[in-house]
Amino acid sequence: MRAVLSGALTTGFLVAALHFARFWKQSGDRLFVYFAAAFVLFGLNALSLGLSTPKGDVRVVIYGLRLAGFLLILYAIYDKNRE
């Protein structure tokens, strides 16, 4: 059951990334590229958690993907408001 839910979550994240990529292609706004990349990182995080049971230092690397995604979103918001 865990693998199925993780797969659904991964699919949702990747679909959201594709939507943001499409919005970027239509508008040319960098904000959408950053959001698409962040959702790809969230999808990789969900996929890696679904396929394994991380222990120890491996958990730091896997959850680092999620942290990188959130930092990328924060940078995208900063970059958008800087202009």
PDB file as gemmi writes it, atoms N, CA and C in Angstrom:
CRYST1    1.000    1.000    1.000  90.00  90.00  90.00 P 1                      
ATOM      1  N   MET A   1       0.819  -1.186   0.000  1.00  0.00           N  
ATOM      2  CA  MET A   1       0.000   0.000   0.000  1.00  0.00           C  
ATOM      3  C   MET A   1       0.872   1.263   0.000  1.00  0.00           C  
ATOM      4  N   ARG A   2       1.968   1.181   0.717  1.00  0.00           N  
ATOM      5  CA  ARG A   2       2.871   2.327   0.784  1.00  0.00           C  
ATOM      6  C   ARG A   2       3.442   2.664  -0.585  1.00  0.00           C  
ATOM      7  N   ALA A   3       3.793   1.639  -1.344  1.00  0.00           N  
ATOM      8  CA  ALA A   3       4.353   1.863  -2.678  1.00  0.00           C  
ATOM      9  C   ALA A   3       3.320   2.483  -3.613  1.00  0.00           C  
ATOM     10  N   VAL A   4       2.080   2.047  -3.496  1.00  0.00           N  
ATOM     11  CA  VAL A   4       1.019   2.585  -4.354  1.00  0.00           C  
ATOM     12  C   VAL A   4       0.782   4.058  -4.041  1.00  0.00           C  
ATOM     13  N   LEU A   5       0.687   4.393  -2.771  1.00  0.00           N  
ATOM     14  CA  LEU A   5       0.470   5.788  -2.391  1.00  0.00           C  
ATOM     15  C   LEU A   5       1.666   6.662  -2.756  1.00  0.00           C  
ATOM     16  N   SER A   6       2.849   6.121  -2.598  1.00  0.00           N  
ATOM     17  CA  SER A   6       4.045   6.872  -2.983  1.00  0.00           C  
ATOM     18  C   SER A   6       4.082   7.099  -4.492  1.00  0.00           C  
ATOM     19  N   GLY A   7       3.677   6.104  -5.250  1.00  0.00           N  
ATOM     20  CA  GLY A   7       3.609   6.255  -6.697  1.00  0.00           C  
ATOM     21  C   GLY A   7       2.591   7.297  -7.125  1.00  0.00           C  
ATOM     22  N   ALA A   8       1.440   7.310  -6.454  1.00  0.00           N  
ATOM     23  CA  ALA A   8       0.422   8.320  -6.756  1.00  0.00           C  
ATOM     24  C   ALA A   8       0.926   9.719  -6.416  1.00  0.00           C  
ATOM     25  N   LEU A   9       1.602   9.838  -5.303  1.00  0.00           N  
ATOM     26  CA  LEU A   9       2.156  11.131  -4.897  1.00  0.00           C  
ATOM     27  C   LEU A   9       3.241  11.590  -5.877  1.00  0.00           C  
ATOM     28  N   THR A  10       4.095  10.669  -6.287  1.00  0.00           N  
ATOM     29  CA  THR A  10       5.133  10.991  -7.261  1.00  0.00           C  
ATOM     30  C   THR A  10       4.513  11.443  -8.578  1.00  0.00           C  
ATOM     31  N   THR A  11       3.491  10.733  -9.030  1.00  0.00           N  
ATOM     32  CA  THR A  11       2.814  11.106 -10.263  1.00  0.00           C  
ATOM     33  C   THR A  11       2.197  12.496 -10.156  1.00  0.00           C  
ATOM     34  N   GLY A  12       1.580  12.791  -9.023  1.00  0.00           N  
ATOM     35  CA  GLY A  12       0.993  14.107  -8.821  1.00  0.00           C  
ATOM     36  C   GLY A  12       2.029  15.216  -8.877  1.00  0.00           C  
ATOM     37  N   PHE A  13       3.163  14.995  -8.241  1.00  0.00           N  
ATOM     38  CA  PHE A  13       4.225  15.994  -8.275  1.00  0.00           C  
ATOM     39  C   PHE A  13       4.752  16.204  -9.698  1.00  0.00           C  
ATOM     40  N   LEU A  14       4.926  15.121 -10.440  1.00  0.00           N  
ATOM     41  CA  LEU A  14       5.450  15.247 -11.796  1.00  0.00           C  
ATOM     42  C   LEU A  14       4.437  15.884 -12.736  1.00  0.00           C  
ATOM     43  N   VAL A  15       3.150  15.625 -12.525  1.00  0.00           N  
ATOM     44  CA  VAL A  15       2.114  16.292 -13.322  1.00  0.00           C  
ATOM     45  C   VAL A  15       2.117  17.789 -13.031  1.00  0.00           C  
ATOM     46  N   ALA A  16       2.256  18.157 -11.762  1.00  0.00           N  
ATOM     47  CA  ALA A  16       2.341  19.577 -11.408  1.00  0.00           C  
ATOM     48  C   ALA A  16       3.567  20.217 -12.059  1.00  0.00           C  
ATOM     49  N   ALA A  17       4.685  19.495 -12.091  1.00  0.00           N  
ATOM     50  CA  ALA A  17       5.891  20.016 -12.741  1.00  0.00           C  
ATOM     51  C   ALA A  17       5.657  20.238 -14.230  1.00  0.00           C  
ATOM     52  N   LEU A  18       4.948  19.330 -14.865  1.00  0.00           N  
ATOM     53  CA  LEU A  18       4.645  19.502 -16.290  1.00  0.00           C  
ATOM     54  C   LEU A  18       3.739  20.701 -16.534  1.00  0.00           C  
ATOM     55  N   HIS A  19       2.786  20.926 -15.641  1.00  0.00           N  
ATOM     56  CA  HIS A  19       1.920  22.100 -15.776  1.00  0.00           C  
ATOM     57  C   HIS A  19       2.723  23.390 -15.649  1.00  0.00           C  
ATOM     58  N   PHE A  20       3.622  23.442 -14.674  1.00  0.00           N  
ATOM     59  CA  PHE A  20       4.443  24.635 -14.518  1.00  0.00           C  
ATOM     60  C   PHE A  20       5.361  24.829 -15.722  1.00  0.00           C  
ATOM     61  N   ALA A  21       5.866  23.733 -16.282  1.00  0.00           N  
ATOM     62  CA  ALA A  21       6.708  23.845 -17.473  1.00  0.00           C  
ATOM     63  C   ALA A  21       5.900  24.373 -18.657  1.00  0.00           C  
ATOM     64  N   ARG A  22       4.660  23.944 -18.758  1.00  0.00           N  
ATOM     65  CA  ARG A  22       3.802  24.456 -19.835  1.00  0.00           C  
ATOM     66  C   ARG A  22       3.515  25.944 -19.643  1.00  0.00           C  
ATOM     67  N   PHE A  23       3.256  26.358 -18.399  1.00  0.00           N  
ATOM     68  CA  PHE A  23       3.020  27.773 -18.130  1.00  0.00           C  
ATOM     69  C   PHE A  23       4.260  28.602 -18.460  1.00  0.00           C  
ATOM     70  N   TRP A  24       5.446  28.048 -18.173  1.00  0.00           N  
ATOM     71  CA  TRP A  24       6.683  28.751 -18.507  1.00  0.00           C  
ATOM     72  C   TRP A  24       6.821  28.914 -20.017  1.00  0.00           C  
ATOM     73  N   LYS A  25       6.482  27.854 -20.747  1.00  0.00           N  
ATOM     74  CA  LYS A  25       6.599  27.924 -22.198  1.00  0.00           C  
ATOM     75  C   LYS A  25       5.654  28.977 -22.776  1.00  0.00           C  
ATOM     76  N   GLN A  26       4.477  29.132 -22.176  1.00  0.00           N  
ATOM     77  CA  GLN A  26       3.510  30.118 -22.666  1.00  0.00           C  
ATOM     78  C   GLN A  26       3.907  31.542 -22.286  1.00  0.00           C  
ATOM     79  N   SER A  27       4.393  31.723 -21.055  1.00  0.00           N  
ATOM     80  CA  SER A  27       4.632  33.079 -20.568  1.00  0.00           C  
ATOM     81  C   SER A  27       6.104  33.503 -20.626  1.00  0.00           C  
ATOM     82  N   GLY A  28       7.016  32.564 -20.544  1.00  0.00           N  
ATOM     83  CA  GLY A  28       8.432  32.893 -20.527  1.00  0.00           C  
ATOM     84  C   GLY A  28       8.927  33.389 -19.170  1.00  0.00           C  
ATOM     85  N   ASP A  29       8.114  33.243 -18.133  1.00  0.00           N  
ATOM     86  CA  ASP A  29       8.468  33.712 -16.788  1.00  0.00           C  
ATOM     87  C   ASP A  29       9.321  32.655 -16.080  1.00  0.00           C  
ATOM     88  N   ARG A  30      10.461  33.083 -15.532  1.00  0.00           N  
ATOM     89  CA  ARG A  30      11.370  32.147 -14.861  1.00  0.00           C  
ATOM     90  C   ARG A  30      10.767  31.519 -13.611  1.00  0.00           C  
ATOM     91  N   LEU A  31       9.804  32.182 -12.999  1.00  0.00           N  
ATOM     92  CA  LEU A  31       9.175  31.653 -11.792  1.00  0.00           C  
ATOM     93  C   LEU A  31       8.635  30.242 -12.023  1.00  0.00           C  
ATOM     94  N   PHE A  32       8.042  30.029 -13.181  1.00  0.00           N  
ATOM     95  CA  PHE A  32       7.463  28.726 -13.487  1.00  0.00           C  
ATOM     96  C   PHE A  32       8.523  27.652 -13.677  1.00  0.00           C  
ATOM     97  N   VAL A  33       9.688  28.019 -14.200  1.00  0.00           N  
ATOM     98  CA  VAL A  33      10.780  27.046 -14.342  1.00  0.00           C  
ATOM     99  C   VAL A  33      11.253  26.595 -12.965  1.00  0.00           C  
ATOM    100  N   TYR A  34      11.409  27.549 -12.056  1.00  0.00           N  
ATOM    101  CA  TYR A  34      11.837  27.204 -10.702  1.00  0.00           C  
ATOM    102  C   TYR A  34      10.809  26.321 -10.003  1.00  0.00           C  
ATOM    103  N   PHE A  35       9.532  26.649 -10.170  1.00  0.00           N  
ATOM    104  CA  PHE A  35       8.499  25.820  -9.556  1.00  0.00           C  
ATOM    105  C   PHE A  35       8.480  24.418 -10.167  1.00  0.00           C  
ATOM    106  N   ALA A  36       8.661  24.323 -11.476  1.00  0.00           N  
ATOM    107  CA  ALA A  36       8.700  23.004 -12.124  1.00  0.00           C  
ATOM    108  C   ALA A  36       9.867  22.182 -11.592  1.00  0.00           C  
ATOM    109  N   ALA A  37      11.023  22.804 -11.455  1.00  0.00           N  
ATOM    110  CA  ALA A  37      12.194  22.084 -10.934  1.00  0.00           C  
ATOM    111  C   ALA A  37      11.967  21.658  -9.489  1.00  0.00           C  
ATOM    112  N   ALA A  38      11.328  22.511  -8.700  1.00  0.00           N  
ATOM    113  CA  ALA A  38      11.053  22.161  -7.307  1.00  0.00           C  
ATOM    114  C   ALA A  38      10.112  20.962  -7.229  1.00  0.00           C  
ATOM    115  N   PHE A  39       9.102  20.929  -8.082  1.00  0.00           N  
ATOM    116  CA  PHE A  39       8.177  19.801  -8.043  1.00  0.00           C  
ATOM    117  C   PHE A  39       8.807  18.524  -8.570  1.00  0.00           C  
ATOM    118  N   VAL A  40       9.768  18.632  -9.466  1.00  0.00           N  
ATOM    119  CA  VAL A  40      10.528  17.439  -9.871  1.00  0.00           C  
ATOM    120  C   VAL A  40      11.316  16.907  -8.676  1.00  0.00           C  
ATOM    121  N   LEU A  41      11.913  17.807  -7.890  1.00  0.00           N  
ATOM    122  CA  LEU A  41      12.642  17.378  -6.696  1.00  0.00           C  
ATOM    123  C   LEU A  41      11.700  16.733  -5.680  1.00  0.00           C  
ATOM    124  N   PHE A  42      10.494  17.300  -5.517  1.00  0.00           N  
ATOM    125  CA  PHE A  42       9.522  16.691  -4.614  1.00  0.00           C  
ATOM    126  C   PHE A  42       9.123  15.303  -5.109  1.00  0.00           C  
ATOM    127  N   GLY A  43       8.979  15.159  -6.421  1.00  0.00           N  
ATOM    128  CA  GLY A  43       8.645  13.853  -6.987  1.00  0.00           C  
ATOM    129  C   GLY A  43       9.755  12.831  -6.773  1.00  0.00           C  
ATOM    130  N   LEU A  44      10.992  13.264  -6.937  1.00  0.00           N  
ATOM    131  CA  LEU A  44      12.120  12.359  -6.679  1.00  0.00           C  
ATOM    132  C   LEU A  44      12.180  11.960  -5.210  1.00  0.00           C  
ATOM    133  N   ASN A  45      11.849  12.908  -4.331  1.00  0.00           N  
ATOM    134  CA  ASN A  45      11.818  12.612  -2.904  1.00  0.00           C  
ATOM    135  C   ASN A  45      10.753  11.560  -2.590  1.00  0.00           C  
ATOM    136  N   ALA A  46       9.560  11.729  -3.133  1.00  0.00           N  
ATOM    137  CA  ALA A  46       8.484  10.771  -2.883  1.00  0.00           C  
ATOM    138  C   ALA A  46       8.817   9.406  -3.480  1.00  0.00           C  
ATOM    139  N   LEU A  47       9.425   9.405  -4.647  1.00  0.00           N  
ATOM    140  CA  LEU A  47       9.801   8.144  -5.285  1.00  0.00           C  
ATOM    141  C   LEU A  47      10.849   7.397  -4.466  1.00  0.00           C  
ATOM    142  N   SER A  48      11.863   8.115  -4.015  1.00  0.00           N  
ATOM    143  CA  SER A  48      12.925   7.460  -3.250  1.00  0.00           C  
ATOM    144  C   SER A  48      12.419   6.973  -1.891  1.00  0.00           C  
ATOM    145  N   LEU A  49      11.493   7.698  -1.282  1.00  0.00           N  
ATOM    146  CA  LEU A  49      10.935   7.226  -0.013  1.00  0.00           C  
ATOM    147  C   LEU A  49      10.026   6.021  -0.217  1.00  0.00           C  
ATOM    148  N   GLY A  50       9.365   5.958  -1.362  1.00  0.00           N  
ATOM    149  CA  GLY A  50       8.478   4.832  -1.633  1.00  0.00           C  
ATOM    150  C   GLY A  50       9.212   3.558  -1.990  1.00  0.00           C  
ATOM    151  N   LEU A  51      10.369   3.690  -2.604  1.00  0.00           N  
ATOM    152  CA  LEU A  51      11.106   2.507  -3.040  1.00  0.00           C  
ATOM    153  C   LEU A  51      12.059   1.958  -1.989  1.00  0.00           C  
ATOM    154  N   SER A  52      12.306   2.721  -0.940  1.00  0.00           N  
ATOM    155  CA  SER A  52      13.267   2.265   0.059  1.00  0.00           C  
ATOM    156  C   SER A  52      12.788   2.629   1.455  1.00  0.00           C  
ATOM    157  N   THR A  53      13.442   2.054   2.412  1.00  0.00           N  
ATOM    158  CA  THR A  53      13.233   2.419   3.808  1.00  0.00           C  
ATOM    159  C   THR A  53      14.563   2.954   4.315  1.00  0.00           C  
ATOM    160  N   PRO A  54      14.761   4.259   4.171  1.00  0.00           N  
ATOM    161  CA  PRO A  54      16.081   4.826   4.493  1.00  0.00           C  
ATOM    162  C   PRO A  54      16.361   4.826   5.986  1.00  0.00           C  
ATOM    163  N   LYS A  55      17.612   4.596   6.299  1.00  0.00           N  
ATOM    164  CA  LYS A  55      18.053   4.620   7.694  1.00  0.00           C  
ATOM    165  C   LYS A  55      19.357   5.385   7.772  1.00  0.00           C  
ATOM    166  N   GLY A  56      19.541   6.079   8.848  1.00  0.00           N  
ATOM    167  CA  GLY A  56      20.802   6.766   9.088  1.00  0.00           C  
ATOM    168  C   GLY A  56      21.030   7.946   8.186  1.00  0.00           C  
ATOM    169  N   ASP A  57      22.235   7.999   7.638  1.00  0.00           N  
ATOM    170  CA  ASP A  57      22.644   9.141   6.828  1.00  0.00           C  
ATOM    171  C   ASP A  57      21.930   9.220   5.481  1.00  0.00           C  
ATOM    172  N   VAL A  58      21.392   8.112   5.015  1.00  0.00           N  
ATOM    173  CA  VAL A  58      20.683   8.123   3.738  1.00  0.00           C  
ATOM    174  C   VAL A  58      19.430   8.982   3.836  1.00  0.00           C  
ATOM    175  N   ARG A  59      18.815   9.007   5.004  1.00  0.00           N  
ATOM    176  CA  ARG A  59      17.619   9.837   5.206  1.00  0.00           C  
ATOM    177  C   ARG A  59      17.933  11.309   4.989  1.00  0.00           C  
ATOM    178  N   VAL A  60      19.113  11.732   5.394  1.00  0.00           N  
ATOM    179  CA  VAL A  60      19.498  13.135   5.226  1.00  0.00           C  
ATOM    180  C   VAL A  60      19.553  13.489   3.745  1.00  0.00           C  
ATOM    181  N   VAL A  61      20.094  12.604   2.937  1.00  0.00           N  
ATOM    182  CA  VAL A  61      20.202  12.854   1.501  1.00  0.00           C  
ATOM    183  C   VAL A  61      18.810  12.898   0.868  1.00  0.00           C  
ATOM    184  N   ILE A  62      17.954  11.955   1.244  1.00  0.00           N  
ATOM    185  CA  ILE A  62      16.621  11.899   0.652  1.00  0.00           C  
ATOM    186  C   ILE A  62      15.792  13.115   1.061  1.00  0.00           C  
ATOM    187  N   TYR A  63      15.822  13.468   2.324  1.00  0.00           N  
ATOM    188  CA  TYR A  63      15.073  14.642   2.750  1.00  0.00           C  
ATOM    189  C   TYR A  63      15.754  15.932   2.312  1.00  0.00           C  
ATOM    190  N   GLY A  64      17.016  15.852   1.933  1.00  0.00           N  
ATOM    191  CA  GLY A  64      17.699  17.005   1.349  1.00  0.00           C  
ATOM    192  C   GLY A  64      17.081  17.404   0.013  1.00  0.00           C  
ATOM    193  N   LEU A  65      16.526  16.435  -0.726  1.00  0.00           N  
ATOM    194  CA  LEU A  65      15.818  16.752  -1.969  1.00  0.00           C  
ATOM    195  C   LEU A  65      14.617  17.646  -1.684  1.00  0.00           C  
ATOM    196  N   ARG A  66      13.886  17.326  -0.632  1.00  0.00           N  
ATOM    197  CA  ARG A  66      12.733  18.137  -0.260  1.00  0.00           C  
ATOM    198  C   ARG A  66      13.169  19.531   0.178  1.00  0.00           C  
ATOM    199  N   LEU A  67      14.237  19.585   0.958  1.00  0.00           N  
ATOM    200  CA  LEU A  67      14.761  20.878   1.395  1.00  0.00           C  
ATOM    201  C   LEU A  67      15.196  21.714   0.203  1.00  0.00           C  
ATOM    202  N   ALA A  68      15.863  21.085  -0.761  1.00  0.00           N  
ATOM    203  CA  ALA A  68      16.300  21.805  -1.954  1.00  0.00           C  
ATOM    204  C   ALA A  68      15.097  22.332  -2.739  1.00  0.00           C  
ATOM    205  N   GLY A  69      14.021  21.567  -2.786  1.00  0.00           N  
ATOM    206  CA  GLY A  69      12.812  22.025  -3.466  1.00  0.00           C  
ATOM    207  C   GLY A  69      12.213  23.253  -2.809  1.00  0.00           C  
ATOM    208  N   PHE A  70      12.129  23.231  -1.485  1.00  0.00           N  
ATOM    209  CA  PHE A  70      11.581  24.392  -0.779  1.00  0.00           C  
ATOM    210  C   PHE A  70      12.491  25.606  -0.902  1.00  0.00           C  
ATOM    211  N   LEU A  71      13.797  25.388  -0.859  1.00  0.00           N  
ATOM    212  CA  LEU A  71      14.718  26.505  -1.040  1.00  0.00           C  
ATOM    213  C   LEU A  71      14.623  27.084  -2.450  1.00  0.00           C  
ATOM    214  N   LEU A  72      14.395  26.223  -3.416  1.00  0.00           N  
ATOM    215  CA  LEU A  72      14.227  26.679  -4.787  1.00  0.00           C  
ATOM    216  C   LEU A  72      12.960  27.525  -4.937  1.00  0.00           C  
ATOM    217  N   ILE A  73      11.890  27.132  -4.264  1.00  0.00           N  
ATOM    218  CA  ILE A  73      10.658  27.926  -4.283  1.00  0.00           C  
ATOM    219  C   ILE A  73      10.884  29.276  -3.616  1.00  0.00           C  
ATOM    220  N   LEU A  74      11.584  29.283  -2.487  1.00  0.00           N  
ATOM    221  CA  LEU A  74      11.873  30.551  -1.817  1.00  0.00           C  
ATOM    222  C   LEU A  74      12.722  31.463  -2.700  1.00  0.00           C  
ATOM    223  N   TYR A  75      13.704  30.893  -3.381  1.00  0.00           N  
ATOM    224  CA  TYR A  75      14.519  31.697  -4.280  1.00  0.00           C  
ATOM    225  C   TYR A  75      13.698  32.222  -5.453  1.00  0.00           C  
ATOM    226  N   ALA A  76      12.778  31.403  -5.963  1.00  0.00           N  
ATOM    227  CA  ALA A  76      11.941  31.841  -7.080  1.00  0.00           C  
ATOM    228  C   ALA A  76      11.082  33.037  -6.684  1.00  0.00           C  
ATOM    229  N   ILE A  77      10.530  32.987  -5.477  1.00  0.00           N  
ATOM    230  CA  ILE A  77       9.710  34.101  -4.989  1.00  0.00           C  
ATOM    231  C   ILE A  77      10.588  35.340  -4.798  1.00  0.00           C  
ATOM    232  N   TYR A  78      11.760  35.157  -4.250  1.00  0.00           N  
ATOM    233  CA  TYR A  78      12.691  36.283  -4.074  1.00  0.00           C  
ATOM    234  C   TYR A  78      13.072  36.877  -5.419  1.00  0.00           C  
ATOM    235  N   ASP A  79      13.399  36.009  -6.374  1.00  0.00           N  
ATOM    236  CA  ASP A  79      13.807  36.467  -7.698  1.00  0.00           C  
ATOM    237  C   ASP A  79      12.672  37.204  -8.404  1.00  0.00           C  
ATOM    238  N   LYS A  80      11.460  36.749  -8.242  1.00  0.00           N  
ATOM    239  CA  LYS A  80      10.307  37.394  -8.882  1.00  0.00           C  
ATOM    240  C   LYS A  80      10.051  38.780  -8.284  1.00  0.00           C  
ATOM    241  N   ASN A  81      10.199  38.922  -6.982  1.00  0.00           N  
ATOM    242  CA  ASN A  81       9.909  40.191  -6.319  1.00  0.00           C  
ATOM    243  C   ASN A  81      11.073  41.171  -6.363  1.00  0.00           C  
ATOM    244  N   ARG A  82      12.248  40.700  -6.722  1.00  0.00           N  
ATOM    245  CA  ARG A  82      13.429  41.550  -6.793  1.00  0.00           C  
ATOM    246  C   ARG A  82      13.337  42.525  -7.961  1.00  0.00           C  
ATOM    247  N   GLU A  83      12.697  42.097  -9.013  1.00  0.00           N  
ATOM    248  CA  GLU A  83      12.643  42.922 -10.230  1.00  0.00           C  
ATOM    249  C   GLU A  83      11.720  44.036 -10.066  1.00  0.00           C  
TER     250      GLU A  83                                                      
END                                                                             
